[in-house]
């Protein structure tokens, strides 16, 4: 399940839907990304995410398919929010289930690393010094290269 949405999500509900009816999964790993109040030595006051829906959904599906090809995972839930977000708002939810934990941990890390560099989202931060577009940083690029 992949969603790009403006609405917030309920982590408990997403977890419950991931495991519903699946009795073979022995592991679930999930990650929630939040809007933080700092970036690149600036105080962040808010964030706005834009995307091109058809392109974004296509890339997210491709990333999930790559994870499924690499690890024996059973289910994936990926939610990415767009629009205006405030400090501490949830931005992204990635959850993976598998028979054993190793596959869930690796696939969740892969999904986030690749999502950060390949998914076509454009982020504009509002900081104490004005607004600016945020580009992928070296840490994100290095994270994606390990795969």
PDB file of C-alpha atoms in Angstrom:
ATOM      1  CA  UNK A   1       0.000   0.000   0.000  1.00  0.00           C
ATOM      2  CA  UNK A   2       1.416   3.329  -1.077  1.00  0.00           C
ATOM      3  CA  UNK A   3      -0.240   6.682  -0.390  1.00  0.00           C
ATOM      4  CA  UNK A   4       0.728  10.288  -0.983  1.00  0.00           C
ATOM      5  CA  UNK A   5      -1.613  12.497   0.983  1.00  0.00           C
ATOM      6  CA  UNK A   6      -2.057  15.804   2.768  1.00  0.00           C
ATOM      7  CA  UNK A   7      -3.837  14.274   5.762  1.00  0.00           C
ATOM      8  CA  UNK A   8      -2.014  13.020   8.825  1.00  0.00           C
ATOM      9  CA  UNK A   9      -1.912   9.284   9.521  1.00  0.00           C
ATOM     10  CA  UNK A  10      -2.483   7.166  12.612  1.00  0.00           C
ATOM     11  CA  UNK A  11       0.556   4.948  13.256  1.00  0.00           C
ATOM     12  CA  UNK A  12      -1.468   2.464  15.325  1.00  0.00           C
ATOM     13  CA  UNK A  13      -4.060   2.101  12.596  1.00  0.00           C
ATOM     14  CA  UNK A  14      -1.415   1.672   9.904  1.00  0.00           C
ATOM     15  CA  UNK A  15       0.344  -1.004  11.970  1.00  0.00           C
ATOM     16  CA  UNK A  16      -2.951  -2.811  12.594  1.00  0.00           C
ATOM     17  CA  UNK A  17      -3.747  -2.798   8.870  1.00  0.00           C
ATOM     18  CA  UNK A  18      -0.243  -4.060   8.017  1.00  0.00           C
ATOM     19  CA  UNK A  19      -0.571  -7.125  10.235  1.00  0.00           C
ATOM     20  CA  UNK A  20      -4.291  -7.807   9.741  1.00  0.00           C
ATOM     21  CA  UNK A  21      -4.838 -11.363   8.551  1.00  0.00           C
ATOM     22  CA  UNK A  22      -1.138 -12.069   8.099  1.00  0.00           C
ATOM     23  CA  UNK A  23      -0.161 -14.938  10.383  1.00  0.00           C
ATOM     24  CA  UNK A  24       3.165 -15.790   8.720  1.00  0.00           C
ATOM     25  CA  UNK A  25       4.969 -12.517   9.491  1.00  0.00           C
ATOM     26  CA  UNK A  26       7.177 -12.735  12.564  1.00  0.00           C
ATOM     27  CA  UNK A  27       8.608  -9.230  12.276  1.00  0.00           C
ATOM     28  CA  UNK A  28       7.435  -5.697  11.633  1.00  0.00           C
ATOM     29  CA  UNK A  29       9.717  -2.689  11.404  1.00  0.00           C
ATOM     30  CA  UNK A  30       8.386   0.790  10.913  1.00  0.00           C
ATOM     31  CA  UNK A  31       9.798   4.289  10.705  1.00  0.00           C
ATOM     32  CA  UNK A  32       8.047   7.624  11.153  1.00  0.00           C
ATOM     33  CA  UNK A  33       9.709  10.801   9.905  1.00  0.00           C
ATOM     34  CA  UNK A  34       8.831  14.093  11.618  1.00  0.00           C
ATOM     35  CA  UNK A  35       9.330  17.764  10.773  1.00  0.00           C
ATOM     36  CA  UNK A  36      12.186  18.956  12.972  1.00  0.00           C
ATOM     37  CA  UNK A  37      12.913  22.494  14.054  1.00  0.00           C
ATOM     38  CA  UNK A  38      16.421  22.785  12.596  1.00  0.00           C
ATOM     39  CA  UNK A  39      18.248  22.102   9.348  1.00  0.00           C
ATOM     40  CA  UNK A  40      21.599  23.259   8.010  1.00  0.00           C
ATOM     41  CA  UNK A  41      22.256  25.635  10.920  1.00  0.00           C
ATOM     42  CA  UNK A  42      18.872  27.344  10.640  1.00  0.00           C
ATOM     43  CA  UNK A  43      15.806  27.308  12.822  1.00  0.00           C
ATOM     44  CA  UNK A  44      12.973  25.772  10.833  1.00  0.00           C
ATOM     45  CA  UNK A  45       9.458  27.069  11.424  1.00  0.00           C
ATOM     46  CA  UNK A  46       7.609  24.885   8.925  1.00  0.00           C
ATOM     47  CA  UNK A  47       7.856  22.886   5.749  1.00  0.00           C
ATOM     48  CA  UNK A  48       5.921  22.622   2.504  1.00  0.00           C
ATOM     49  CA  UNK A  49       6.209  19.570   0.247  1.00  0.00           C
ATOM     50  CA  UNK A  50       5.191  19.591  -3.384  1.00  0.00           C
ATOM     51  CA  UNK A  51       5.140  16.748  -5.882  1.00  0.00           C
ATOM     52  CA  UNK A  52       3.979  15.714  -9.318  1.00  0.00           C
ATOM     53  CA  UNK A  53       1.478  12.947  -8.447  1.00  0.00           C
ATOM     54  CA  UNK A  54       1.883  10.590 -11.414  1.00  0.00           C
ATOM     55  CA  UNK A  55       5.680  10.718 -11.283  1.00  0.00           C
ATOM     56  CA  UNK A  56       5.830  10.401  -7.502  1.00  0.00           C
ATOM     57  CA  UNK A  57       3.545   7.378  -7.306  1.00  0.00           C
ATOM     58  CA  UNK A  58       5.424   5.637 -10.130  1.00  0.00           C
ATOM     59  CA  UNK A  59       8.786   6.124  -8.394  1.00  0.00           C
ATOM     60  CA  UNK A  60       7.441   5.015  -5.004  1.00  0.00           C
ATOM     61  CA  UNK A  61       6.040   1.827  -6.571  1.00  0.00           C
ATOM     62  CA  UNK A  62       9.401   1.164  -8.233  1.00  0.00           C
ATOM     63  CA  UNK A  63      11.245   1.621  -4.927  1.00  0.00           C
ATOM     64  CA  UNK A  64       8.898  -0.808  -3.154  1.00  0.00           C
ATOM     65  CA  UNK A  65       9.292  -3.355  -5.965  1.00  0.00           C
ATOM     66  CA  UNK A  66      13.092  -3.074  -5.661  1.00  0.00           C
ATOM     67  CA  UNK A  67      12.818  -3.827  -1.929  1.00  0.00           C
ATOM     68  CA  UNK A  68      10.581  -6.835  -2.608  1.00  0.00           C
ATOM     69  CA  UNK A  69      13.100  -8.144  -5.141  1.00  0.00           C
ATOM     70  CA  UNK A  70      15.985  -7.835  -2.643  1.00  0.00           C
ATOM     71  CA  UNK A  71      14.435  -9.253   0.544  1.00  0.00           C
ATOM     72  CA  UNK A  72      11.728 -11.807   1.379  1.00  0.00           C
ATOM     73  CA  UNK A  73       9.308  -9.232   2.711  1.00  0.00           C
ATOM     74  CA  UNK A  74       5.609  -9.812   2.942  1.00  0.00           C
ATOM     75  CA  UNK A  75       3.900  -6.423   3.173  1.00  0.00           C
ATOM     76  CA  UNK A  76       4.855  -2.767   2.850  1.00  0.00           C
ATOM     77  CA  UNK A  77       2.959   0.351   3.839  1.00  0.00           C
ATOM     78  CA  UNK A  78       4.447   3.615   2.641  1.00  0.00           C
ATOM     79  CA  UNK A  79       2.755   6.953   3.295  1.00  0.00           C
ATOM     80  CA  UNK A  80       4.288  10.291   2.370  1.00  0.00           C
ATOM     81  CA  UNK A  81       2.579  13.551   3.175  1.00  0.00           C
ATOM     82  CA  UNK A  82       2.601  16.665   1.018  1.00  0.00           C
ATOM     83  CA  UNK A  83       1.406  20.207   1.604  1.00  0.00           C
ATOM     84  CA  UNK A  84       2.129  22.504   4.516  1.00  0.00           C
ATOM     85  CA  UNK A  85       3.491  20.851   7.634  1.00  0.00           C
ATOM     86  CA  UNK A  86       4.286  22.254  11.057  1.00  0.00           C
ATOM     87  CA  UNK A  87       7.107  21.361  13.422  1.00  0.00           C
ATOM     88  CA  UNK A  88       6.688  17.834  14.804  1.00  0.00           C
ATOM     89  CA  UNK A  89       4.124  16.853  12.149  1.00  0.00           C
ATOM     90  CA  UNK A  90       4.514  13.380  10.706  1.00  0.00           C
ATOM     91  CA  UNK A  91       5.913  13.392   7.148  1.00  0.00           C
ATOM     92  CA  UNK A  92       6.521   9.782   6.243  1.00  0.00           C
ATOM     93  CA  UNK A  93       5.587   6.293   7.396  1.00  0.00           C
ATOM     94  CA  UNK A  94       7.409   3.198   6.157  1.00  0.00           C
ATOM     95  CA  UNK A  95       6.444  -0.207   7.524  1.00  0.00           C
ATOM     96  CA  UNK A  96       7.665  -3.614   6.412  1.00  0.00           C
ATOM     97  CA  UNK A  97       6.665  -7.082   7.552  1.00  0.00           C
ATOM     98  CA  UNK A  98       8.526 -10.315   6.944  1.00  0.00           C
ATOM     99  CA  UNK A  99       8.957 -13.784   8.405  1.00  0.00           C
ATOM    100  CA  UNK A 100      12.217 -12.741  10.131  1.00  0.00           C
ATOM    101  CA  UNK A 101      13.507  -9.394  11.419  1.00  0.00           C
ATOM    102  CA  UNK A 102      16.612  -9.137   9.230  1.00  0.00           C
ATOM    103  CA  UNK A 103      14.572  -8.664   6.063  1.00  0.00           C
ATOM    104  CA  UNK A 104      12.250  -6.096   7.666  1.00  0.00           C
ATOM    105  CA  UNK A 105      15.101  -4.014   9.087  1.00  0.00           C
ATOM    106  CA  UNK A 106      17.087  -4.027   5.845  1.00  0.00           C
ATOM    107  CA  UNK A 107      14.101  -3.333   3.617  1.00  0.00           C
ATOM    108  CA  UNK A 108      12.861  -0.454   5.794  1.00  0.00           C
ATOM    109  CA  UNK A 109      16.332   1.139   5.791  1.00  0.00           C
ATOM    110  CA  UNK A 110      16.596   0.665   2.017  1.00  0.00           C
ATOM    111  CA  UNK A 111      13.170   2.189   1.423  1.00  0.00           C
ATOM    112  CA  UNK A 112      14.002   5.310   3.439  1.00  0.00           C
ATOM    113  CA  UNK A 113      17.496   5.714   1.962  1.00  0.00           C
ATOM    114  CA  UNK A 114      16.269   5.427  -1.617  1.00  0.00           C
ATOM    115  CA  UNK A 115      13.129   7.461  -0.984  1.00  0.00           C
ATOM    116  CA  UNK A 116      15.235  10.371   0.348  1.00  0.00           C
ATOM    117  CA  UNK A 117      17.223  10.600  -2.887  1.00  0.00           C
ATOM    118  CA  UNK A 118      14.974   9.247  -5.658  1.00  0.00           C
ATOM    119  CA  UNK A 119      11.388  10.165  -4.808  1.00  0.00           C
ATOM    120  CA  UNK A 120      10.406  13.411  -6.558  1.00  0.00           C
ATOM    121  CA  UNK A 121       9.321  15.583  -3.674  1.00  0.00           C
ATOM    122  CA  UNK A 122      10.278  19.228  -3.490  1.00  0.00           C
ATOM    123  CA  UNK A 123      10.680  20.645   0.007  1.00  0.00           C
ATOM    124  CA  UNK A 124      10.500  24.312   0.873  1.00  0.00           C
ATOM    125  CA  UNK A 125      11.470  25.244   4.408  1.00  0.00           C
ATOM    126  CA  UNK A 126      10.389  28.341   6.229  1.00  0.00           C
ATOM    127  CA  UNK A 127      13.297  29.320   8.462  1.00  0.00           C
ATOM    128  CA  UNK A 128      14.228  32.211  10.692  1.00  0.00           C
ATOM    129  CA  UNK A 129      15.998  33.665   7.619  1.00  0.00           C
ATOM    130  CA  UNK A 130      13.171  33.224   5.094  1.00  0.00           C
ATOM    131  CA  UNK A 131      12.096  30.443   2.740  1.00  0.00           C
ATOM    132  CA  UNK A 132      14.398  28.125   0.814  1.00  0.00           C
ATOM    133  CA  UNK A 133      14.193  24.965  -1.297  1.00  0.00           C
ATOM    134  CA  UNK A 134      15.913  21.995   0.308  1.00  0.00           C
ATOM    135  CA  UNK A 135      18.160  19.758  -1.778  1.00  0.00           C
ATOM    136  CA  UNK A 136      19.335  16.236  -0.995  1.00  0.00           C
ATOM    137  CA  UNK A 137      22.320  16.360   1.325  1.00  0.00           C
ATOM    138  CA  UNK A 138      25.518  14.303   1.246  1.00  0.00           C
ATOM    139  CA  UNK A 139      24.398  12.098   4.145  1.00  0.00           C
ATOM    140  CA  UNK A 140      21.304  11.069   2.163  1.00  0.00           C
ATOM    141  CA  UNK A 141      23.345  10.463  -0.996  1.00  0.00           C
ATOM    142  CA  UNK A 142      25.838   8.330   0.967  1.00  0.00           C
ATOM    143  CA  UNK A 143      22.974   6.363   2.514  1.00  0.00           C
ATOM    144  CA  UNK A 144      21.530   5.538  -0.900  1.00  0.00           C
ATOM    145  CA  UNK A 145      24.923   4.516  -2.327  1.00  0.00           C
ATOM    146  CA  UNK A 146      25.341   1.648   0.103  1.00  0.00           C
ATOM    147  CA  UNK A 147      22.543  -0.210  -1.655  1.00  0.00           C
TER     148      UNK A 147
END
